[in-house]
Every structure is written in structure tokens, then in C-alpha cells.
PDB file of C-alpha atoms in Angstrom:
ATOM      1  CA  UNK A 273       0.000   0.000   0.000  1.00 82.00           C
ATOM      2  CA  UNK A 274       1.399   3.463  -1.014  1.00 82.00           C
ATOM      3  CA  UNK A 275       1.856   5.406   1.644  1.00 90.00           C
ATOM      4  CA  UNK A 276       3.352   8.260   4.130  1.00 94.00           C
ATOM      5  CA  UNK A 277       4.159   6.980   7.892  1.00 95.00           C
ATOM      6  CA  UNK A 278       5.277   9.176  10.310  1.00 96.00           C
ATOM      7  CA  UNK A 279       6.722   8.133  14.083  1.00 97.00           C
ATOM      8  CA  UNK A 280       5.318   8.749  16.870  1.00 96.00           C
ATOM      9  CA  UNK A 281       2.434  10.015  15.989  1.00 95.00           C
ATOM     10  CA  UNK A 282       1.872  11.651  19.804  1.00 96.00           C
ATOM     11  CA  UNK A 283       5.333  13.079  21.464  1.00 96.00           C
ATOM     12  CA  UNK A 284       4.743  15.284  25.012  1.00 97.00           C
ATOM     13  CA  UNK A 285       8.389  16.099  25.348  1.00 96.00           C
ATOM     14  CA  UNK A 286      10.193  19.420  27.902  1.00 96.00           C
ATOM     15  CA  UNK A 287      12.381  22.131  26.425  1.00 97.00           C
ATOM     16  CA  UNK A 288      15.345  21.974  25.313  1.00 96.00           C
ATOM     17  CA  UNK A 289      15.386  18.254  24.697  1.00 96.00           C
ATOM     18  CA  UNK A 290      16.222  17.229  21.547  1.00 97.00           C
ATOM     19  CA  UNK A 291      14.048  14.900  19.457  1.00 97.00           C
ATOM     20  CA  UNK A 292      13.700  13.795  15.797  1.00 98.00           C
ATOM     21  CA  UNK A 293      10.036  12.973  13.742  1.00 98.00           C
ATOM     22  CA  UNK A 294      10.964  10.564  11.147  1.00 98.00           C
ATOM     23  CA  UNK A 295       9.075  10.630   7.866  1.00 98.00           C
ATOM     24  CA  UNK A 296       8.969   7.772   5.505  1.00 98.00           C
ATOM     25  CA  UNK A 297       7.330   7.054   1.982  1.00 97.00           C
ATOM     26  CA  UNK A 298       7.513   3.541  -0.313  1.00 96.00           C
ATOM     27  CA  UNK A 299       6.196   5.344  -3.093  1.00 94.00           C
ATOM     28  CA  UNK A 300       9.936   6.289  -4.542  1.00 94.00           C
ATOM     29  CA  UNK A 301       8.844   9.993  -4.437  1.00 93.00           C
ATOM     30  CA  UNK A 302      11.448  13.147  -5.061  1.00 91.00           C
ATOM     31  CA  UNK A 303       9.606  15.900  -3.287  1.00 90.00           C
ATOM     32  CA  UNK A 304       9.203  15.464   0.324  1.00 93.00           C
ATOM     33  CA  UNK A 305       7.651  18.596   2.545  1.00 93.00           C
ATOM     34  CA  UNK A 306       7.273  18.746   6.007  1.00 96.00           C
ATOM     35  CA  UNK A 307       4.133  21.289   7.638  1.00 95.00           C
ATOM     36  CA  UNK A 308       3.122  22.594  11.093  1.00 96.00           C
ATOM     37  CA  UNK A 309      -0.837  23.142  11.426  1.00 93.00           C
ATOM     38  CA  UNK A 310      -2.262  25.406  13.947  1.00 92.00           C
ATOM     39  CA  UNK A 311      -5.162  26.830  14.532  1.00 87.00           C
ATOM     40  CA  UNK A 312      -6.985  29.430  13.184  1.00 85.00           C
ATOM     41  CA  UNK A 313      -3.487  29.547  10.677  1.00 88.00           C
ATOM     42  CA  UNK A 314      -3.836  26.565   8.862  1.00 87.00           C
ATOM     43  CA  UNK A 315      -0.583  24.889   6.764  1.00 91.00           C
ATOM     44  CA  UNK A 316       2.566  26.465   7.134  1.00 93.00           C
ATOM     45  CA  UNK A 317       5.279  24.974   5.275  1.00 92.00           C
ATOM     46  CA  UNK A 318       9.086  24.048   7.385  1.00 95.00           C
ATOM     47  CA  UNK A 319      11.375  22.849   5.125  1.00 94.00           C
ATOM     48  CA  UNK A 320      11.137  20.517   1.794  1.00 91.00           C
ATOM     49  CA  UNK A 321      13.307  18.399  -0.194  1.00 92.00           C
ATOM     50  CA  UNK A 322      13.579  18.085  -3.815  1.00 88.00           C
ATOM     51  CA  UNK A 323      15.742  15.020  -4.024  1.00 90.00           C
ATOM     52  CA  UNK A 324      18.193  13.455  -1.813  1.00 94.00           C
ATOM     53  CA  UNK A 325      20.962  15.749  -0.176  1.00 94.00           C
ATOM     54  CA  UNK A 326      19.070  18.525  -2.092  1.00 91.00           C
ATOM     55  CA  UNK A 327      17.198  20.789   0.963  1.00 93.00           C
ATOM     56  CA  UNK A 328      16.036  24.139   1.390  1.00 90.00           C
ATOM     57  CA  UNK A 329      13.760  26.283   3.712  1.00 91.00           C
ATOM     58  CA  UNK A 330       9.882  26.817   3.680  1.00 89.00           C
ATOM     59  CA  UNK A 331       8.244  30.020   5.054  1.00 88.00           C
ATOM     60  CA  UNK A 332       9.041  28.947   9.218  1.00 94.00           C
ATOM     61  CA  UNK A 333      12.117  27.084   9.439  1.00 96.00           C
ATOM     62  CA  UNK A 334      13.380  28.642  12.330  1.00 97.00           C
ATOM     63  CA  UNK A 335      14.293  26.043  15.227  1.00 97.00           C
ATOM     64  CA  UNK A 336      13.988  23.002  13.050  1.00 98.00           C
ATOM     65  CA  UNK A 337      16.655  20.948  10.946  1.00 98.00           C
ATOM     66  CA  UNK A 338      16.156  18.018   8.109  1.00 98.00           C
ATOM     67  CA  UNK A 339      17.941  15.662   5.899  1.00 96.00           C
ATOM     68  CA  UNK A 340      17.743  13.631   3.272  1.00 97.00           C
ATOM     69  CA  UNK A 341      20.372  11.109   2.998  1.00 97.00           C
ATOM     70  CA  UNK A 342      17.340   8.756   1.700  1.00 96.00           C
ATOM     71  CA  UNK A 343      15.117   9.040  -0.878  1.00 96.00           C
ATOM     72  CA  UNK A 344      12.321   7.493   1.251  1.00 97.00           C
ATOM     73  CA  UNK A 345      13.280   9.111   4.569  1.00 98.00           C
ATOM     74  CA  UNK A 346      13.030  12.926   5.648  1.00 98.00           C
ATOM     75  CA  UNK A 347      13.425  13.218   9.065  1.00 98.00           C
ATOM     76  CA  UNK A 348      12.665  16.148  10.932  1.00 98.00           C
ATOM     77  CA  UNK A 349      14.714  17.462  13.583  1.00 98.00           C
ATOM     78  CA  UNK A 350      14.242  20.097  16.801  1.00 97.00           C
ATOM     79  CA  UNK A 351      17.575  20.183  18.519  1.00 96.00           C
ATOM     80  CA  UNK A 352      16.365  22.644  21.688  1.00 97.00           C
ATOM     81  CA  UNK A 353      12.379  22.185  21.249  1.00 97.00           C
ATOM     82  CA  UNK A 354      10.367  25.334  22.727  1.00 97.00           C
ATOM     83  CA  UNK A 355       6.921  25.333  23.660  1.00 97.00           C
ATOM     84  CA  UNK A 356       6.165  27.422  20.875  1.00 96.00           C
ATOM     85  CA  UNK A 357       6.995  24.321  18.305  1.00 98.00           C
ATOM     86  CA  UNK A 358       3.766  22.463  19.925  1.00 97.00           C
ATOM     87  CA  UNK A 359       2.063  21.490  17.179  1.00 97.00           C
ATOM     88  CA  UNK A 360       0.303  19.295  14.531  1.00 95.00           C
ATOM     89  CA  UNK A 361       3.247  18.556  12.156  1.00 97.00           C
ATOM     90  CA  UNK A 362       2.255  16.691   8.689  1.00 95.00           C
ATOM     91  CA  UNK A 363       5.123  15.343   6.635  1.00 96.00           C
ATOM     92  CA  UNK A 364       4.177  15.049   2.595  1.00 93.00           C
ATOM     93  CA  UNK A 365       5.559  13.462  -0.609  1.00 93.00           C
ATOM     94  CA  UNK A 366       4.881  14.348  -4.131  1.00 89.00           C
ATOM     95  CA  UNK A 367       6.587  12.039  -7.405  1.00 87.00           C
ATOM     96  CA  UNK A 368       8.447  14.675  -8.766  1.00 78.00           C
ATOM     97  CA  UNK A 369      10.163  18.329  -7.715  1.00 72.00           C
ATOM     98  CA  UNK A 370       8.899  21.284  -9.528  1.00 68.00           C
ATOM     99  CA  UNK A 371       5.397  19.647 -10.631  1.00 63.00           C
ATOM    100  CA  UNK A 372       3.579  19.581  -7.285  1.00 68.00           C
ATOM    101  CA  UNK A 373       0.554  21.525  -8.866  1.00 64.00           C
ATOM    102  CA  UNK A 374       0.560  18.329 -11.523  1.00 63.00           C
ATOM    103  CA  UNK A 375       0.979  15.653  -9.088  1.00 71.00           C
ATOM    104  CA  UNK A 376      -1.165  14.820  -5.866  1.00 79.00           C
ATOM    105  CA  UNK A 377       0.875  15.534  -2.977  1.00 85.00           C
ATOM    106  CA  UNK A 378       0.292  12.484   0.107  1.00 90.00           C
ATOM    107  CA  UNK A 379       0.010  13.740   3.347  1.00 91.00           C
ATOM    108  CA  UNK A 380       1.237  11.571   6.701  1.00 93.00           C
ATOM    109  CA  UNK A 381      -1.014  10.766   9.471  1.00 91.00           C
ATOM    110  CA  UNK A 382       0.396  13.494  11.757  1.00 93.00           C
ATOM    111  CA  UNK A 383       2.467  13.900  14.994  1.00 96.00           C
ATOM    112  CA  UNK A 384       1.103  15.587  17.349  1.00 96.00           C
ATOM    113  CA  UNK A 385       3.848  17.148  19.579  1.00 97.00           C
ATOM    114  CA  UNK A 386       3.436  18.762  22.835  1.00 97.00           C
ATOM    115  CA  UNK A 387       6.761  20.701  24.394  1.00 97.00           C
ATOM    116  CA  UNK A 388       6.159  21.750  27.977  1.00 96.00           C
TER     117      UNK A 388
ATOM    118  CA  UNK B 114       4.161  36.216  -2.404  1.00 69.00           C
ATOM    119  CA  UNK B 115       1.049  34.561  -2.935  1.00 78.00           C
ATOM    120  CA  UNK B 116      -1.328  34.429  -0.299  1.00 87.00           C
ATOM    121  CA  UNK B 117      -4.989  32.324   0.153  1.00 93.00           C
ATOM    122  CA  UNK B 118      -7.776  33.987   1.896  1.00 95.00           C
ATOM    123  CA  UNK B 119     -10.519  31.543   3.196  1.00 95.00           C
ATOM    124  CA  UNK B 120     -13.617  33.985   3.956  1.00 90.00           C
ATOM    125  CA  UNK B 121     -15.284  31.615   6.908  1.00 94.00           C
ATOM    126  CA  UNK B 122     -13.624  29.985   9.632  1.00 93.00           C
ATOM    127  CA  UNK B 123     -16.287  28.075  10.801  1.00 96.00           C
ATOM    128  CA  UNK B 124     -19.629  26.837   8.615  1.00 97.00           C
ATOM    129  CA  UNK B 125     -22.550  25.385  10.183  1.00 97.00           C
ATOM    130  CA  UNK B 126     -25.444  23.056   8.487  1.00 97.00           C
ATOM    131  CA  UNK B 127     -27.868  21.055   8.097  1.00 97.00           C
ATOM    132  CA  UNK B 128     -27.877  17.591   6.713  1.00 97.00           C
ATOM    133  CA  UNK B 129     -28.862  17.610   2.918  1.00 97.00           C
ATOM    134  CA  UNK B 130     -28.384  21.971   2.984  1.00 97.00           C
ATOM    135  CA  UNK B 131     -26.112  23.120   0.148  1.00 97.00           C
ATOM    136  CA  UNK B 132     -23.250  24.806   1.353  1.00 97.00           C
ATOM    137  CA  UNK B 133     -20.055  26.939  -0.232  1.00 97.00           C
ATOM    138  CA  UNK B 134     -16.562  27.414   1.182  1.00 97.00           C
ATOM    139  CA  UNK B 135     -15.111  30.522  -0.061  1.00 97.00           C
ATOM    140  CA  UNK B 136     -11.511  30.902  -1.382  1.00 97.00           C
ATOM    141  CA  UNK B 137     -10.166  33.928  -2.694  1.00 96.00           C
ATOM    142  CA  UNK B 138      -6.378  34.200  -3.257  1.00 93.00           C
ATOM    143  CA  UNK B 139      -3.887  37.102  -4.310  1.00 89.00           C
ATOM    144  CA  UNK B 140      -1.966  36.706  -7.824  1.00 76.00           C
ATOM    145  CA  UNK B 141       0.444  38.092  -9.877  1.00 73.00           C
ATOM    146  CA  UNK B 142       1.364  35.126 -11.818  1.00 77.00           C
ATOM    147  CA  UNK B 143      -0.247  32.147 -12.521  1.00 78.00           C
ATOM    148  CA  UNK B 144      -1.539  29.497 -10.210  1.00 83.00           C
ATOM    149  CA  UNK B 145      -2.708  26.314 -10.172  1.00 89.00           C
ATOM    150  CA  UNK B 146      -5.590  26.101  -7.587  1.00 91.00           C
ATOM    151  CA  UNK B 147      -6.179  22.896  -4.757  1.00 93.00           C
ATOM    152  CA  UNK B 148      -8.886  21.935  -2.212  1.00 95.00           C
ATOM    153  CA  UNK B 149      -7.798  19.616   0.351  1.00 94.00           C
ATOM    154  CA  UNK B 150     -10.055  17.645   3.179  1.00 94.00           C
ATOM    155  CA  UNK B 151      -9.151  16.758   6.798  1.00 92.00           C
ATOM    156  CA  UNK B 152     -11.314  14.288   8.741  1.00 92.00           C
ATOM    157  CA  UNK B 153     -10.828  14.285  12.089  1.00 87.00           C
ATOM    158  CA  UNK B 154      -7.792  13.193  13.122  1.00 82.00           C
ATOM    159  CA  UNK B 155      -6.349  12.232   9.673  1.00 84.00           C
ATOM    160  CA  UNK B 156      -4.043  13.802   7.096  1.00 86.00           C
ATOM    161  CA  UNK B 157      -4.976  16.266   4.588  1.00 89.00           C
ATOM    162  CA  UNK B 158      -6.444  14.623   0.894  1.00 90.00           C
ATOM    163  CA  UNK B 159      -6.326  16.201  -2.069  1.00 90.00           C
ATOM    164  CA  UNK B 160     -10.488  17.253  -2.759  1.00 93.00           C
ATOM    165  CA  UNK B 161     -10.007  18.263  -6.544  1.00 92.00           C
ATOM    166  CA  UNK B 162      -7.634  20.587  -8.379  1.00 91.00           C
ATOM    167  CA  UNK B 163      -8.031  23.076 -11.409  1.00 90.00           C
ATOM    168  CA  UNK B 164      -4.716  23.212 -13.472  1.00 85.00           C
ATOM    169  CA  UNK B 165      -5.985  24.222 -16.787  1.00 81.00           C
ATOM    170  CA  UNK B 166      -9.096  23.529 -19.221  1.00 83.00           C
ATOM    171  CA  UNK B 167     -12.360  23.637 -17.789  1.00 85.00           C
ATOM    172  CA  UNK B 168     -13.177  26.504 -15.217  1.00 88.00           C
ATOM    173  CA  UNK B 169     -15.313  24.147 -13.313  1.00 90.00           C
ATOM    174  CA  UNK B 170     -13.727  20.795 -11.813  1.00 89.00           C
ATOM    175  CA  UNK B 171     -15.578  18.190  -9.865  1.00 88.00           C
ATOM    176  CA  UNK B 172     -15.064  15.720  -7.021  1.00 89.00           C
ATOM    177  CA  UNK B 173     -15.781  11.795  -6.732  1.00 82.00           C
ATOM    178  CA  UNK B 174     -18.241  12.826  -3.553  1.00 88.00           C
ATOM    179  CA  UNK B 175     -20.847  15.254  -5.185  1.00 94.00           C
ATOM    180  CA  UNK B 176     -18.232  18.524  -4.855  1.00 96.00           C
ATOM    181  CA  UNK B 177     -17.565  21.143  -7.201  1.00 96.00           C
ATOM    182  CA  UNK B 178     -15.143  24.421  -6.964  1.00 96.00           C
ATOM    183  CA  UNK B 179     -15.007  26.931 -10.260  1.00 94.00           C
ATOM    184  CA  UNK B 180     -12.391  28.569 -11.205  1.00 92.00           C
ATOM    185  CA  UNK B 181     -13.142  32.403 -11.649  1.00 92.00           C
ATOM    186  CA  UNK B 182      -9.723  34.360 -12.628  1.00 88.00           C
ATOM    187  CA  UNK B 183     -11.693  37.782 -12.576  1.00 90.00           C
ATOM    188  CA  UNK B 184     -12.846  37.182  -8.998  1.00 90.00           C
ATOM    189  CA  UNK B 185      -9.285  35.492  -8.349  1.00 92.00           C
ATOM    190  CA  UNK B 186     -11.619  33.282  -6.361  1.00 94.00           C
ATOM    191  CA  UNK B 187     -11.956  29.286  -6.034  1.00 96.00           C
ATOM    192  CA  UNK B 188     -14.997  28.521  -4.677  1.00 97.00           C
ATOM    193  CA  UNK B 189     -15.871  25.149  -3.041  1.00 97.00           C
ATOM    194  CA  UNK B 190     -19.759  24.110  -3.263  1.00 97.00           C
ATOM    195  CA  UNK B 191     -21.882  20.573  -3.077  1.00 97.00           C
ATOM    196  CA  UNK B 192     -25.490  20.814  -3.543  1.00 97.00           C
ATOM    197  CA  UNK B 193     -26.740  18.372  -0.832  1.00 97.00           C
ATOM    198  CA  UNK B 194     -24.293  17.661   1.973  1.00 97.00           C
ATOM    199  CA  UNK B 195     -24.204  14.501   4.401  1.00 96.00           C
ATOM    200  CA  UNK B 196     -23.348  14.149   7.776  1.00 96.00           C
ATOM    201  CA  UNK B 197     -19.893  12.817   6.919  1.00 95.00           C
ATOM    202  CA  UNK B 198     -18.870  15.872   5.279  1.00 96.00           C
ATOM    203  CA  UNK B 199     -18.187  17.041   8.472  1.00 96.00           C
ATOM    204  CA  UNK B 200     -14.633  17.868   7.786  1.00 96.00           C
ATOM    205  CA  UNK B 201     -11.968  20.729   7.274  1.00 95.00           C
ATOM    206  CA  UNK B 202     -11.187  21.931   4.042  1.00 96.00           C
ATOM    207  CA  UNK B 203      -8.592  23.912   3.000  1.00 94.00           C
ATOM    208  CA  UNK B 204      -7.446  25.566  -0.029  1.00 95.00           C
ATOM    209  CA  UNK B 205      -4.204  25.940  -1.789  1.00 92.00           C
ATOM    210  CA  UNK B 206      -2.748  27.794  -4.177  1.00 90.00           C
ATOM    211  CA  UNK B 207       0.253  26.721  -6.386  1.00 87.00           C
ATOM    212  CA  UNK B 208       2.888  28.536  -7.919  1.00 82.00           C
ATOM    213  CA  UNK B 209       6.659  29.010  -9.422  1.00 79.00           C
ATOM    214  CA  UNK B 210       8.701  31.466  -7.113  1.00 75.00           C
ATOM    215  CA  UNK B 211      12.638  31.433  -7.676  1.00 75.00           C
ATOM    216  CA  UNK B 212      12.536  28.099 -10.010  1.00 72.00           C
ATOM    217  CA  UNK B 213      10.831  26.381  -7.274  1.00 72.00           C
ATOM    218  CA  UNK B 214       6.985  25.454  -7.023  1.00 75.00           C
ATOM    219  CA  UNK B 215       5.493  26.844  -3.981  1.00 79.00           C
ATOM    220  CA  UNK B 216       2.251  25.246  -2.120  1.00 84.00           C
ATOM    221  CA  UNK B 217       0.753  28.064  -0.272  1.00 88.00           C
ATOM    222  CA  UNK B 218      -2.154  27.240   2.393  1.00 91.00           C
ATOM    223  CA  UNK B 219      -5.135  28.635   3.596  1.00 93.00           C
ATOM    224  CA  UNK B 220      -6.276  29.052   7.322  1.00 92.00           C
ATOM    225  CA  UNK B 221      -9.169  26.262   6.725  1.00 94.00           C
ATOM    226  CA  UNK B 222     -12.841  26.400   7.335  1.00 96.00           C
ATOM    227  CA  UNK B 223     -14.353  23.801   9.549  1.00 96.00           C
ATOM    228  CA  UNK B 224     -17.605  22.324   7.673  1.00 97.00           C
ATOM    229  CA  UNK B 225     -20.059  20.983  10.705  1.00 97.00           C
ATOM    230  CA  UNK B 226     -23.139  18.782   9.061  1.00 97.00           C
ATOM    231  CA  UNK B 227     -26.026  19.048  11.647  1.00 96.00           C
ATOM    232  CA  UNK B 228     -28.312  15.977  11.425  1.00 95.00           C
TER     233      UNK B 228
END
């Protein structure tokens, strides 16, 4: 079954203690996105990949890292979480950079993570 | 940039009602155009998409959003909802930016189906 998993999908967690989301697709996809959803703001984009080793920043990056050393994996990392990264985080994959308006992109289940 | 504008936060109805979601979005170059569904507790899913052709696309599940460049507006509408429309939907804009294709959210608006 094609598909996005993301682990855990709950994380409570206290500041400043690092932690890592992994991401993973069996669909061979390129593109690979990772989102924070709040409320009343709706998707806001963190970082995406366009292939492996090949990174770059969405529009709130700050306090987050990823990488790509995979092609099916896109971790996503918060070295010194705050409780301002409590969230709803959604990782995606698309087939192909560049044509994400052509192509449907497949959203994860979700992590929901809590920093106290 | 680009930004998506999603008129109602929160829309109320009842069972068999027809309802629209409003979308307008801001433009200076062209965009391909996205509604997306959340069920509770799940992922996003892509609803239907307008990318060129026909101003008026259409959903498996009896929804419909047209494409009105004038209005720089995207409407989502279904002429008889159910109960397990109950959802969020939110729209999306698409776009090239620097070489790169940017997928721009709205806020969402939280369809409640009232037996």
C-alpha cells in the first residue's frame, strides 16, 4: 500500500530536549515537505526536499533541521524544542520536484507534539 | 508572495443543505488552484484541483469548486451535503517562485453537518 508513515504520531516532550520525527514514503517519491498546522493559521510549510541531499527552507524554518540522505526518509529534527513548536506537524511526498501543482501531494497521518 | 484567503472559519449546516466554502487568493502570476479535506484526526487529501481547461472541476463525492480568474476566487460548493462531510477543508494555491513550485495554504474552514 502506497503510503506516508510518520513516528510517533503523539510526542509530550520538555524544552530543550532534543528529538527527531521521522518521515517515511515507499512510493519512490522526489519531493518530500514537512508542515506545522495550527489553529486558526492553517498549513505552514518548514522545510522541503527536492531530491536526496538537495534541501532548502519553507516560510518557518526557524528552530527546526532536516535531511535527506534517503530518498524514502526525511526526518525532521528540533535540537532545543520550545513550547512554541507544539504542534500538529504533517510530513508530505509528491513524485516529482517542480510539478507539485501536476501531481497529488500524500500527506502523513500526523504527529502531534506537545513541548512543555 | 502569494497568499490564500478563506472567507469563513467556521460553517454550520444542516444535513442535505447546500453549502459553499469561499476561497479567494492574491496573484500576480499564474496558479494552479487545490482543495484539500481533513477528517478528524487524519491527514490532509487532495479534494479536486483546477490546473488548466475547464473553469469548473468536480469531485468523486458530489463537490464542485469553479475557477473564476476575474474574482481570483476558487470557490468550493456541493449541492446536498451529508453528515460525513463534516470535515476541514482547505485551499491551496500553487505557484513558481525562484525556479521552485510553492504550495501556499489557507487558514481552513471547519464544515459541521447538523443531522
Amino acid at each position: 500500500e502506497a503510503q506516508v508513515t510518520q513516528n510517533p504520531r503523539y510526542l509530550i516532550t520538555v524544552t530543550g530536549k532534543k528529538l527527531t520525527v521521522t518521515c517515511s514514503q515507499n512510493m519512490n517519491h522526489e519531493y518530500m515537505s514537512w508542515y506545522r498546522q495550527d489553529p486558526g493559521l492553517g498549513l505552514r510549510q518548514i522545510y522541503y526536499s527536492m531530491n536526496v541531499e538537495v534541501t532548502d527552507k519553507g516560510d518557518v524554518p526557524e528552530g527546526y533541521k532536516v535531511s535527506r540522505k534517503e530518498k524514502r526518509n526525511f526526518p525532521l529534527i528540533l535540537e532545543s524544542p520550545s513550547p512554541n513548536q507544539t504542534s500538529l506537524y504533517f510530513c508530505a511526498s509528491s513524485p516529482r520536484p517542480g510539478l507539485v501543482a501536476a501531481d497529488t501531494q500524500y500527506f502523513g497521518p500526523g504527529t502531534r507534539l506537545t513541548v512543555l | 508572495a502569494q497568499s490564500v484567503t478563506q472567507l469563513d472559519s467556521q460553517v454550520p449546516v444542516f444535513e442535505e443543505a447546500p453549502v459553499e466554502l469561499r476561497c479567494n487568493y492574491s496573484s500576480s502570476v499564474s496558479v494552479y488552484l487545490f482543495w484539500y479535506v481533513q477528517y478528524p484526526n487524519q491527514g490532509l487529501q487532495l479534494l479536486l484541483k483546477y490546473l488548466s481547461g475547464s473553469t469548473l472541476v468536480e469531485s468523486i463525492n458530489g463537490f464542485e469548486a469553479e475557477f473564476n480568474k476575474s474574482q481570483t476566487s476558487f470557490h468550493l460548493r456541493k449541492p446536498s451535503v451529508h453528515i460525513s462531510d463534516t470535515a476541514e477543508y482547505f485551499c491551496a494555491v500553487s505557484y513558481l517562485q525562484g525556479g521552485s513550485e510553492k504550495l501556499v495554504f489557507g487558514k481552513g474552514t471547519k464544515l459541521t453537518v447538523n443531522p
